[in-house]
Coordinates of C-alpha atoms in Angstrom, one line a residue:
Chain A
X1 CA 17.1 2.9 35.5
X2 CA 19.9 2.9 37.9
X3 CA 17.5 3.4 40.8
X4 CA 15.6 0.2 39.6
X5 CA 18.9 -1.9 39.4
X6 CA 19.8 -0.6 43.0
X7 CA 16.4 -1.4 44.1
X8 CA 16.6 -5.1 42.7
X9 CA 20.0 -5.5 44.1
X10 CA 18.9 -4.4 47.5
X11 CA 15.8 -6.7 47.5
X12 CA 18.2 -9.5 47.0
X13 CA 16.1 -11.4 44.4
X14 CA 19.1 -12.7 42.8
X15 CA 21.0 -13.6 45.8
X16 CA 24.8 -12.7 46.0
X17 CA 25.3 -12.1 42.2
X18 CA 27.7 -9.3 41.3
X19 CA 25.8 -6.1 40.6
X20 CA 27.0 -5.7 37.2
X21 CA 25.5 -9.2 36.3
X22 CA 22.2 -8.1 37.9
X23 CA 22.4 -4.8 35.8
X24 CA 23.0 -6.7 32.6
X25 CA 20.0 -9.2 33.1
X26 CA 17.8 -6.2 33.9
X27 CA 19.0 -4.3 30.8
X28 CA 18.8 -7.3 28.5
X29 CA 15.0 -8.2 29.8
X30 CA 14.0 -4.7 29.4
X31 CA 15.8 -4.2 26.1
X32 CA 13.8 -7.5 25.0
X33 CA 10.5 -6.2 26.2
X34 CA 10.8 -3.0 24.5
X35 CA 12.1 -4.4 21.0
X36 CA 10.0 -7.5 20.8
X37 CA 6.9 -5.9 22.3
X38 CA 6.9 -2.4 20.8
X39 CA 9.2 -1.9 18.1
X40 CA 8.7 -5.3 16.0
X41 CA 4.8 -5.2 16.2
X42 CA 5.2 -1.6 15.3
X43 CA 6.9 -2.3 12.2
X44 CA 4.4 -5.1 11.3
X45 CA 1.3 -3.1 12.0
X46 CA 2.7 0.0 10.1
X47 CA 3.0 -2.5 7.1
X48 CA -0.6 -3.1 7.1
X49 CA -1.5 0.6 7.8
X50 CA 0.6 1.6 4.8
X51 CA -0.9 -0.9 2.4
X52 CA -4.5 0.5 3.5
X53 CA -3.5 4.2 2.9
X54 CA -1.9 3.6 -0.3
X55 CA -5.2 1.6 -1.1
X56 CA -7.4 4.5 -0.4
X57 CA -5.2 6.9 -2.2
X58 CA -5.6 4.7 -5.2
X59 CA -9.4 4.1 -4.7
X60 CA -8.8 0.4 -3.6
X61 CA -9.6 -1.2 -0.3
X62 CA -6.3 -3.0 0.5
X63 CA -5.9 -6.0 2.5
X64 CA -9.0 -6.7 4.6
X65 CA -9.7 -10.4 4.9
X66 CA -7.2 -11.9 7.5
X67 CA -8.7 -10.7 10.9
X68 CA -10.9 -7.7 11.4
X69 CA -10.4 -5.4 8.5
X70 CA -7.2 -7.2 7.7
X71 CA -5.5 -6.2 10.8
X72 CA -3.8 -9.5 11.1
X73 CA -2.3 -9.3 7.7
X74 CA 1.2 -8.5 9.2
X75 CA 1.2 -11.7 11.4
X76 CA 0.2 -13.8 8.3
X77 CA 2.9 -12.2 6.2
X78 CA 5.4 -12.7 9.1
X79 CA 4.6 -16.3 9.5
X80 CA 4.8 -17.0 5.9
X81 CA 8.1 -15.5 5.6
X82 CA 9.4 -17.3 8.6
X83 CA 8.2 -20.6 7.3
X84 CA 10.2 -19.9 3.9
X85 CA 13.3 -21.5 2.9
X86 CA 16.5 -19.5 3.6
X87 CA 18.3 -19.5 0.5
X88 CA 21.9 -18.7 0.4
X89 CA 23.5 -18.3 -2.9
X90 CA 26.5 -20.6 -3.6
X91 CA 28.9 -18.1 -4.9
X92 CA 27.9 -15.5 -2.2
X93 CA 30.1 -14.5 0.8
X94 CA 28.3 -16.6 3.3
X95 CA 29.4 -14.9 6.3
X96 CA 28.6 -11.5 5.3
X97 CA 25.4 -12.5 3.7
X98 CA 24.2 -13.8 7.0
X99 CA 25.3 -10.8 9.0
X100 CA 23.9 -8.1 6.7
X101 CA 20.2 -8.2 7.9
X102 CA 21.1 -8.3 11.5
X103 CA 23.1 -5.1 11.0
X104 CA 20.2 -3.4 9.5
X105 CA 18.0 -4.4 12.4
X106 CA 20.5 -3.4 14.7
X107 CA 20.6 0.1 13.2
X108 CA 16.6 -0.1 13.7
X109 CA 16.6 -1.1 17.4
X110 CA 19.5 0.8 18.7
X111 CA 17.8 4.4 18.5
X112 CA 15.0 3.2 20.8
X113 CA 17.7 3.4 23.7
X114 CA 17.0 7.3 23.5
X115 CA 13.4 7.3 22.5
X116 CA 11.9 10.1 24.7
X117 CA 8.3 8.8 25.2
X118 CA 7.7 10.9 28.4
X119 CA 9.3 13.0 31.0
X120 CA 10.6 9.9 32.6
X121 CA 9.9 7.2 30.4
X122 CA 13.3 6.9 28.6
X123 CA 15.8 4.1 28.5
X124 CA 18.8 6.3 28.7
X125 CA 18.8 10.3 28.6
X126 CA 22.1 10.6 27.3
X127 CA 23.8 14.1 26.8
X128 CA 24.5 13.4 23.3
X129 CA 21.2 11.6 22.6
X130 CA 20.5 13.4 19.1
X131 CA 24.0 12.9 17.9
X132 CA 23.8 9.2 19.1
X133 CA 20.6 8.8 17.1
X134 CA 21.8 9.9 13.8
X135 CA 25.1 8.1 14.4
X136 CA 23.5 4.8 15.1
X137 CA 20.9 5.1 12.2
X138 CA 23.8 5.4 9.9
X139 CA 24.8 1.8 10.6
X140 CA 22.1 0.9 8.0
X141 CA 24.5 1.9 5.2
X142 CA 26.9 -0.7 6.4
X143 CA 24.3 -3.4 6.4
X144 CA 22.9 -2.6 3.1
X145 CA 26.2 -2.2 1.4
X146 CA 27.3 -5.5 2.9
X147 CA 24.0 -7.1 1.8
X148 CA 24.9 -5.9 -1.8
X149 CA 28.5 -6.8 -2.1
X150 CA 27.9 -10.3 -0.2
X151 CA 25.1 -11.3 -2.8
X152 CA 27.5 -11.6 -5.6
X153 CA 24.9 -10.2 -8.0
X154 CA 24.8 -7.0 -10.2
X155 CA 21.5 -5.8 -9.1
X156 CA 22.3 -6.3 -5.5
X157 CA 25.6 -4.4 -5.9
X158 CA 24.2 -1.5 -7.6
X159 CA 21.3 -1.2 -5.0
X160 CA 23.8 -1.3 -2.2
X161 CA 26.0 1.4 -3.7
X162 CA 23.1 3.6 -4.6
X163 CA 21.9 3.3 -1.0
X164 CA 25.3 4.1 0.3
X165 CA 25.5 7.1 -1.7
X166 CA 22.3 8.1 -0.9
X167 CA 22.5 7.7 2.8
X168 CA 25.9 9.3 3.1
X169 CA 24.8 12.4 1.1
X170 CA 21.9 13.1 2.9
X171 CA 23.5 12.7 6.2
X172 CA 24.8 16.2 5.7
X173 CA 21.8 18.3 5.1
X174 CA 20.1 16.1 8.0
X175 CA 22.9 16.9 10.3
X176 CA 22.9 20.6 9.4
X177 CA 19.2 20.9 10.0
X178 CA 19.6 19.4 13.4
X179 CA 22.1 22.3 14.0
X180 CA 19.6 25.1 14.3
X181 CA 17.9 23.4 17.1
X182 CA 21.0 22.6 19.0
X183 CA 22.2 26.1 18.6
X184 CA 18.9 27.5 20.4
X185 CA 19.0 25.0 23.1
X186 CA 22.6 24.6 23.7
X187 CA 22.2 20.7 24.5
X188 CA 22.2 17.6 22.5
X189 CA 20.0 15.7 24.9
X190 CA 16.6 14.4 24.0
X191 CA 14.9 15.4 27.0
X192 CA 16.8 18.8 27.1
X193 CA 15.6 19.7 23.8
X194 CA 12.0 18.8 24.5
X195 CA 12.0 20.7 27.9
X196 CA 13.3 23.9 25.9
X197 CA 10.0 23.7 24.0
X198 CA 6.5 24.3 25.3
X199 CA 3.0 22.4 24.8
X200 CA 1.6 25.0 22.6
X201 CA 2.5 25.2 18.9
X202 CA 3.8 28.6 19.1
X203 CA 6.5 27.4 21.4
X204 CA 7.6 24.6 19.2
X205 CA 10.9 24.9 17.3
X206 CA 9.0 24.4 14.2
X207 CA 7.4 27.9 14.4
X208 CA 10.4 29.5 16.3
X209 CA 11.7 31.3 13.5
X210 CA 11.6 30.9 9.4
X211 CA 14.9 29.1 9.4
X212 CA 13.8 26.2 11.8
X213 CA 10.6 25.9 9.7
X214 CA 12.7 25.2 6.6
X215 CA 15.1 23.1 8.6
X216 CA 12.3 20.9 10.0
X217 CA 11.2 20.2 6.3
X218 CA 14.6 19.5 5.0
X219 CA 15.3 17.3 7.9
X220 CA 12.1 15.3 7.4
X221 CA 12.8 14.9 3.5
X222 CA 16.3 13.8 4.2
X223 CA 15.3 11.4 6.7
X224 CA 13.1 9.8 4.2
X225 CA 15.8 9.7 2.0
X226 CA 18.2 7.9 4.6
X227 CA 15.2 5.5 5.4
X228 CA 15.1 4.5 1.7
X229 CA 11.5 5.5 1.4
X230 CA 9.7 6.8 -1.6
X231 CA 10.3 8.9 -3.5
X232 CA 13.9 8.2 -2.7
X233 CA 13.8 4.3 -2.8
X234 CA 16.2 4.0 -5.6
X235 CA 18.1 1.3 -3.8
X236 CA 15.1 -1.1 -4.1
X237 CA 13.6 0.3 -7.4
X238 CA 12.0 -2.6 -8.6
X239 CA 11.7 -1.4 -12.2
X240 CA 15.4 -1.3 -12.5
X241 CA 17.0 -3.4 -9.7
X242 CA 14.4 -6.2 -9.0
X243 CA 14.6 -5.6 -5.4
X244 CA 18.0 -3.9 -5.0
X245 CA 20.3 -5.1 -2.3
X246 CA 17.4 -7.6 -1.1
X247 CA 17.3 -9.2 -4.4
X248 CA 19.0 -12.6 -3.3
X249 CA 17.5 -12.8 0.1
X250 CA 14.4 -14.7 1.2
X251 CA 12.6 -15.6 4.1
X252 CA 13.5 -14.3 7.5
X253 CA 16.3 -12.2 6.3
X254 CA 14.2 -10.6 3.6
X255 CA 11.7 -9.7 6.2
X256 CA 14.4 -8.2 8.4
X257 CA 15.3 -5.6 5.9
X258 CA 11.6 -4.5 5.4
X259 CA 10.9 -4.7 9.0
X260 CA 13.9 -2.4 9.7
X261 CA 12.4 0.0 7.0
X262 CA 8.9 0.1 8.3
X263 CA 10.2 0.5 11.8
X264 CA 12.4 3.3 10.7
X265 CA 9.5 5.4 10.1
X266 CA 9.0 5.6 13.7
X267 CA 12.4 6.8 14.3
X268 CA 12.1 9.4 11.6
X269 CA 8.9 10.5 13.2
X270 CA 10.5 10.5 16.7
X271 CA 13.4 12.6 15.5
X272 CA 11.2 15.3 14.0
X273 CA 8.8 15.2 17.0
X274 CA 11.6 15.8 19.5
X275 CA 13.4 18.4 17.6
X276 CA 10.5 20.5 16.2
X277 CA 7.3 19.5 17.4
X278 CA 7.5 19.8 21.2
X279 CA 8.1 16.1 21.8
X280 CA 5.8 14.8 24.8
X281 CA 5.2 18.3 26.1
X282 CA 1.6 18.4 27.5
X283 CA -0.1 21.2 29.8
X284 CA 0.3 20.5 33.6
X285 CA -3.2 19.2 34.1
X286 CA -2.6 16.8 37.0
X287 CA -0.1 16.7 39.9
X288 CA 0.1 12.8 39.6
X289 CA 3.3 11.8 37.8
X290 CA 1.8 8.6 36.4
X291 CA -1.2 10.3 34.8
X292 CA 1.2 13.1 33.5
X293 CA 3.4 10.5 32.1
X294 CA 0.6 8.6 30.3
X295 CA -0.8 11.8 28.7
X296 CA 2.7 12.8 27.5
X297 CA 3.3 9.2 26.2
X298 CA 0.1 9.5 24.2
X299 CA 0.9 13.2 22.9
X300 CA 4.4 12.1 21.7
X301 CA 2.9 9.0 19.9
X302 CA 0.2 11.0 18.2
X303 CA 2.8 13.3 16.8
X304 CA 4.9 10.6 15.8
X305 CA 2.1 8.5 14.2
X306 CA 0.9 11.5 12.3
X307 CA 4.5 11.9 10.7
X308 CA 4.4 8.1 10.0
X309 CA 1.0 8.7 8.1
X310 CA 2.4 11.6 6.2
X311 CA 5.4 9.5 5.1
X312 CA 2.8 7.0 3.7
X313 CA 1.0 9.8 2.0
X314 CA 3.9 11.0 0.4
X315 CA 4.9 7.6 -0.7
X316 CA 1.3 7.4 -2.3
X317 CA 1.7 10.7 -4.0
X318 CA 5.1 11.3 -5.6
X319 CA 6.8 9.0 -8.1
X320 CA 10.4 7.9 -7.6
X321 CA 13.1 10.5 -8.5
X322 CA 16.2 9.7 -10.8
X323 CA 19.6 9.1 -9.3
X324 CA 20.7 12.4 -10.8
X325 CA 17.8 14.2 -9.5
X326 CA 18.5 12.6 -6.1
X327 CA 22.0 13.8 -6.0
X328 CA 21.1 17.5 -7.5
X329 CA 18.3 17.8 -4.7
X330 CA 20.8 17.0 -2.1
X331 CA 24.0 18.8 -3.2
X332 CA 22.5 21.9 -5.0
X333 CA 19.6 22.7 -2.8
X334 CA 19.4 20.9 0.5
X335 CA 23.2 21.6 1.5
X336 CA 23.3 25.3 0.8
X337 CA 19.7 25.9 2.1
X338 CA 20.8 24.2 5.3
X339 CA 23.9 26.2 5.6
X340 CA 21.7 29.3 5.1
X341 CA 19.4 27.9 8.0
X342 CA 22.5 27.5 10.2
X343 CA 23.8 30.9 9.8
X344 CA 20.5 32.6 10.0
X345 CA 19.7 30.8 13.1
X346 CA 22.9 31.6 14.7
X347 CA 22.3 35.4 13.9
X348 CA 18.7 35.2 15.2
X349 CA 20.1 33.6 18.4
X350 CA 22.7 36.2 18.8
X351 CA 19.9 39.0 18.4
X352 CA 17.3 37.2 20.7
X353 CA 19.2 34.9 22.8
X354 CA 15.9 34.1 24.8
X355 CA 13.9 33.5 21.6
X356 CA 11.3 35.8 20.2
X357 CA 7.9 35.1 21.1
X358 CA 6.2 37.3 18.6
X359 CA 8.0 35.6 15.9
X360 CA 6.5 32.2 17.3
X361 CA 2.7 33.6 17.1
X362 CA 3.4 35.0 13.5
X363 CA 5.0 31.6 12.2
X364 CA 2.1 29.6 13.9
X365 CA -0.4 32.1 12.0
X366 CA 1.4 31.6 8.9
X367 CA 1.4 27.8 9.4
X368 CA -2.5 28.1 10.0
X369 CA -2.9 30.0 6.8
X370 CA -1.0 27.4 4.8
X371 CA -3.3 24.5 6.3
X372 CA -6.3 26.5 5.3
X373 CA -5.1 27.0 1.7
X374 CA -4.4 23.3 1.7
X375 CA -7.9 22.3 2.8
X376 CA -9.3 24.7 0.3
X377 CA -7.2 22.9 -2.5
X378 CA -8.5 19.6 -1.2
X379 CA -12.1 20.7 -1.2
X380 CA -11.5 22.2 -4.9
X381 CA -10.4 18.7 -6.0
X382 CA -13.5 17.0 -4.3
X383 CA -15.7 19.3 -5.9
X384 CA -14.3 18.8 -9.1
X385 CA -14.3 14.9 -9.0
X386 CA -18.2 15.2 -8.4
X387 CA -18.1 12.1 -6.2
X388 CA -20.1 11.6 -3.0
X389 CA -18.0 11.8 0.3
X390 CA -17.0 8.8 1.9
X391 CA -15.3 9.2 5.3
X392 CA -15.2 5.7 6.7
X393 CA -11.7 4.4 6.8
X394 CA -13.2 0.7 6.1
X395 CA -15.6 -0.5 3.3
Chain B
X1 CA 16.4 34.2 -17.1
X2 CA 19.6 34.0 -15.0
X3 CA 20.9 30.9 -13.1
X4 CA 19.7 32.3 -9.8
X5 CA 16.3 32.9 -10.9
X6 CA 16.1 29.6 -12.5
X7 CA 17.4 28.2 -9.1
X8 CA 14.6 30.0 -7.0
X9 CA 12.0 29.1 -9.7
X10 CA 13.0 25.4 -9.3
X11 CA 12.4 25.6 -5.7
X12 CA 9.1 27.2 -5.9
X13 CA 7.9 24.9 -8.6
X14 CA 8.9 21.8 -6.4
X15 CA 7.2 23.2 -3.3
X16 CA 3.9 24.1 -5.2
X17 CA 3.6 21.1 -7.3
X18 CA 4.1 18.8 -4.3
X19 CA 1.5 20.7 -2.4
X20 CA -0.9 20.4 -5.1
X21 CA -0.2 16.8 -5.5
X22 CA -0.7 16.2 -1.8
X23 CA -4.0 17.8 -2.0
X24 CA -5.2 15.7 -4.8
X25 CA -4.2 12.5 -2.8
X26 CA -5.9 13.9 0.3
X27 CA -9.1 14.3 -1.6
X28 CA -8.8 10.7 -2.4
X29 CA -8.9 9.7 1.3
X30 CA -12.7 11.0 1.2
X31 CA -13.7 9.2 -1.8
X32 CA -15.2 5.7 -1.9
X33 CA -13.2 2.9 -3.1
X34 CA -14.1 1.5 -6.5
X35 CA -13.2 -2.0 -5.6
X36 CA -15.8 -4.8 -6.1
X37 CA -15.1 -7.4 -3.6
X38 CA -15.6 -10.3 -5.9
X39 CA -16.6 -13.1 -5.2
X40 CA -18.3 -12.4 -1.9
X41 CA -19.3 -9.1 -0.1
X42 CA -21.1 -8.0 -2.9
X43 CA -25.0 -7.1 -3.1
X44 CA -25.8 -8.8 -6.4
X45 CA -23.8 -11.8 -8.2
X46 CA -21.5 -10.3 -10.9
X47 CA -23.1 -12.6 -13.4
X48 CA -26.3 -10.7 -13.0
X49 CA -24.8 -7.3 -13.5
X50 CA -23.2 -8.3 -16.9
X51 CA -24.6 -7.1 -20.1
X52 CA -26.9 -9.3 -22.2
X53 CA -24.3 -9.3 -25.1
X54 CA -21.7 -10.9 -22.6
X55 CA -19.7 -13.8 -24.1
X56 CA -19.5 -16.2 -21.2
X57 CA -19.4 -20.0 -21.0
X58 CA -21.5 -21.6 -24.0
X59 CA -24.9 -23.1 -23.3
X60 CA -26.8 -25.3 -25.7
X61 CA -30.8 -25.6 -25.6
X62 CA -31.1 -29.1 -27.0
X63 CA -34.8 -28.7 -27.3
X64 CA -34.5 -26.3 -30.2
X65 CA -31.3 -27.7 -31.7
X66 CA -31.8 -28.7 -35.2
X67 CA -28.6 -30.8 -35.6
X68 CA -27.4 -29.0 -38.5
X69 CA -23.7 -29.0 -37.4
X70 CA -23.3 -25.3 -38.5
X71 CA -21.6 -24.5 -35.1
X72 CA -19.3 -27.6 -35.3
X73 CA -18.1 -26.4 -38.8
X74 CA -17.8 -22.8 -37.7
X75 CA -15.7 -23.4 -34.7
X76 CA -12.1 -22.4 -35.7
X77 CA -10.6 -24.7 -33.0
X78 CA -12.9 -27.7 -33.2
X79 CA -13.8 -27.6 -29.4
X80 CA -17.6 -28.6 -30.4
X81 CA -18.0 -32.2 -31.1
X82 CA -21.5 -33.3 -32.3
X83 CA -22.7 -36.8 -33.5
X84 CA -26.0 -37.0 -35.4
X85 CA -27.5 -40.2 -36.8
X86 CA -30.5 -40.1 -39.4
X87 CA -32.9 -43.1 -39.2
X88 CA -33.3 -44.0 -42.9
X89 CA -36.9 -45.2 -42.5
X90 CA -38.4 -42.8 -40.2
X91 CA -36.2 -39.6 -41.4
X92 CA -35.6 -38.6 -37.8
X93 CA -32.4 -37.0 -36.9
X94 CA -31.1 -38.2 -33.5
X95 CA -28.4 -36.3 -31.6
X96 CA -26.4 -38.7 -29.6
X97 CA -23.6 -36.6 -28.7
X98 CA -23.0 -32.7 -28.0
X99 CA -19.8 -31.9 -26.2
X100 CA -18.1 -28.5 -25.8
X101 CA -14.7 -28.4 -24.5
X102 CA -14.7 -25.3 -22.3
X103 CA -10.9 -25.3 -22.0
X104 CA -10.3 -24.9 -25.7
X105 CA -13.2 -22.6 -26.1
X106 CA -11.9 -18.9 -26.7
X107 CA -15.4 -17.3 -26.5
X108 CA -15.2 -16.0 -30.1
X109 CA -18.8 -16.4 -30.6
X110 CA -18.5 -17.7 -34.3
X111 CA -20.5 -20.9 -33.4
X112 CA -23.6 -18.9 -32.3
X113 CA -23.7 -16.7 -35.4
X114 CA -24.6 -19.5 -37.9
X115 CA -27.1 -21.1 -35.5
X116 CA -30.6 -21.0 -37.3
X117 CA -32.5 -21.2 -33.8
X118 CA -30.1 -19.7 -31.5
X119 CA -29.9 -23.0 -29.7
X120 CA -26.1 -22.5 -28.9
X121 CA -25.6 -19.2 -27.2
X122 CA -23.3 -17.5 -24.6
X123 CA -24.4 -17.2 -21.0
X124 CA -23.3 -14.6 -18.5
X125 CA -21.6 -17.4 -16.6
X126 CA -17.8 -17.3 -16.3
X127 CA -16.9 -19.2 -13.2
X128 CA -15.3 -22.3 -14.8
X129 CA -12.7 -23.3 -12.4
X130 CA -12.6 -27.0 -11.6
X131 CA -10.4 -29.7 -10.2
X132 CA -10.2 -31.9 -13.3
X133 CA -9.9 -31.2 -16.9
X134 CA -12.3 -33.9 -17.6
X135 CA -15.2 -32.1 -16.0
X136 CA -14.4 -29.0 -18.3
X137 CA -15.9 -30.8 -21.2
X138 CA -19.6 -30.0 -21.2
X139 CA -21.7 -33.1 -22.1
X140 CA -25.1 -31.8 -23.2
X141 CA -26.5 -35.1 -24.4
X142 CA -27.0 -37.8 -21.8
X143 CA -29.7 -39.8 -23.7
X144 CA -30.1 -39.6 -27.5
X145 CA -32.6 -36.8 -28.4
X146 CA -34.4 -36.1 -31.4
X147 CA -33.4 -32.8 -33.3
X148 CA -35.8 -30.2 -33.6
X149 CA -37.7 -29.6 -36.5
X150 CA -38.6 -26.0 -37.4
X151 CA -42.3 -25.5 -38.2
X152 CA -43.7 -23.0 -40.7
X153 CA -46.0 -21.2 -38.4
X154 CA -45.2 -20.1 -34.9
X155 CA -44.3 -22.8 -32.4
X156 CA -47.3 -24.3 -30.7
X157 CA -45.6 -26.7 -28.2
X158 CA -45.9 -24.7 -24.8
X159 CA -42.7 -26.1 -23.5
X160 CA -40.5 -25.5 -26.5
X161 CA -42.1 -21.9 -27.4
X162 CA -40.3 -19.7 -24.7
X163 CA -37.2 -21.4 -25.4
X164 CA -37.4 -20.7 -29.2
X165 CA -38.4 -17.1 -28.5
X166 CA -35.2 -16.7 -26.4
X167 CA -33.2 -18.4 -29.1
X168 CA -34.5 -16.2 -31.8
X169 CA -34.1 -13.0 -29.9
X170 CA -30.4 -14.1 -29.5
X171 CA -30.3 -14.5 -33.3
X172 CA -31.9 -11.3 -34.0
X173 CA -29.7 -9.4 -31.6
X174 CA -26.4 -11.1 -32.1
X175 CA -26.1 -13.2 -35.2
X176 CA -27.3 -10.7 -37.9
X177 CA -24.1 -8.5 -37.4
X178 CA -25.9 -6.2 -35.1
X179 CA -28.4 -5.0 -37.6
X180 CA -31.4 -5.8 -35.4
X181 CA -29.9 -4.4 -32.3
X182 CA -32.4 -2.2 -30.9
X183 CA -30.1 -0.4 -28.6
X184 CA -30.5 -2.6 -25.8
X185 CA -34.2 -2.0 -25.3
X186 CA -35.7 -5.5 -24.2
X187 CA -39.1 -6.0 -26.0
X188 CA -40.9 -8.4 -23.6
X189 CA -40.0 -6.2 -20.7
X190 CA -38.3 -9.0 -18.9
X191 CA -34.4 -8.5 -18.3
X192 CA -32.1 -11.2 -19.8
X193 CA -30.8 -12.8 -16.7
X194 CA -34.2 -12.8 -15.1
X195 CA -35.5 -14.8 -18.1
X196 CA -32.6 -17.1 -17.6
X197 CA -33.6 -17.5 -13.9
X198 CA -37.2 -18.4 -14.7
X199 CA -36.2 -21.1 -17.2
X200 CA -33.8 -22.4 -14.4
X201 CA -36.8 -22.5 -12.0
X202 CA -39.1 -24.1 -14.6
X203 CA -36.3 -26.8 -15.4
X204 CA -36.0 -27.5 -11.6
X205 CA -39.8 -28.1 -11.3

């Protein structure tokens, strides 16, 4: 990043402008390219993929009319929302009402700064990368609570308060589940954590020891809760709260909330991939840096998109939990288990400071056994349904 | 069972039930969707797949209508309007108007039950959307037509005989309270919609 700016200044493209101004221009342009070219289309496409995945779970087809197999549905939805009237309630707090969606989107775009796409494709490799990521994603709660309060509407307020309670609660198990990885690597940098892992599954932190395996699952579920995803989408429970904090919103502002929600799926997947699934690690098959970086980029995205798919799959499977179940799950189960994980990993690291490679192989073998049992269960349900198999994603 | 055992039992139940639930939904990824992509991208028209007893939009075969007004009297919401004049000299009954308001019709089937010849009957057609309410009133009589007079023996007119056969089959299967219903086996071997199509083709010629 700094080299790029230095090169541009040396080339003299901008004449005699001060260096800081050039840096600002470069950063703004690059950020705009990343956010408008990657983050927002991703959020839109995820909305289409998600609807298709739910549809298949419910033996439906899903949107398939706009474009090939409905691929352009997200563009149609976006254009529709942009064209709608932007209604602001008379009795609402106008300023807060207008700012709230931008805060939510801000919390969605800021983590992309430390997104480790490959060994050199990262905007800023901060030494507090993972801490920064968890911190900026928590800005969402400010935006959601602001939206709920400013709407001057009981449903919005309850939705906002629920969201605040939920996000603040689940920050604790999420933070405690990041801790085991930090204990093992001794760094908070995203690239540092990835470099401490290998490309092979037995070298991932997911299989490093039993505690990290549990921590990965707790972190994933907590991240789903923080992202207001089913089964924890209480803030927008439509059967109780109309649309929760987004009840009074319309048009573009309404779209912003949901764009941030779908985009946050990528952030969730990226955090888990970085911490537990080996990030962009790929075997050294070429000495060409460009080839390696492309392979690493593909590896990272495949892992992240698999986790995104799993979150859609969970959303199609599990019903929404009650608010007391949500709180008891967090405080009675996740927080104590996270503490056990933390202490267990600390003891593990004290005994084997360099890690235990045998444990990695055993844990990986156990993971394969779990996957085999799962496939057997799927085959059992397929046999019991007595339906012909149909593997095509389209109809 | 102590509180500790219950605690761990809860964890076990949560993990195993979510595991099973995910397996059930995963199996759905490999099943074919049930969706019928109406109105296009379907191999056969939906109308042709409907059962013969389906109560669609009403149709009237004026060739076999006796002008008895039984359907008009039976209709609970008066959506059928019939005008008949009897020439006092020739004793011929002339039907000058036979309108059915499809908007009012509630597809109860009470009009087709008393019909002696099965002239008024339901079709499998259900696509009634249109741009004006006026066009939803089906006017079956354009020129005044003589009412059908039942004969004592079998029908001899070649043009009317197949229509009457179909009407009487309708009467036998539907109007008599289902007593003559033979379990869906069609006697003459031709499927009901197919018979409709043949008639339409004949009408066009």
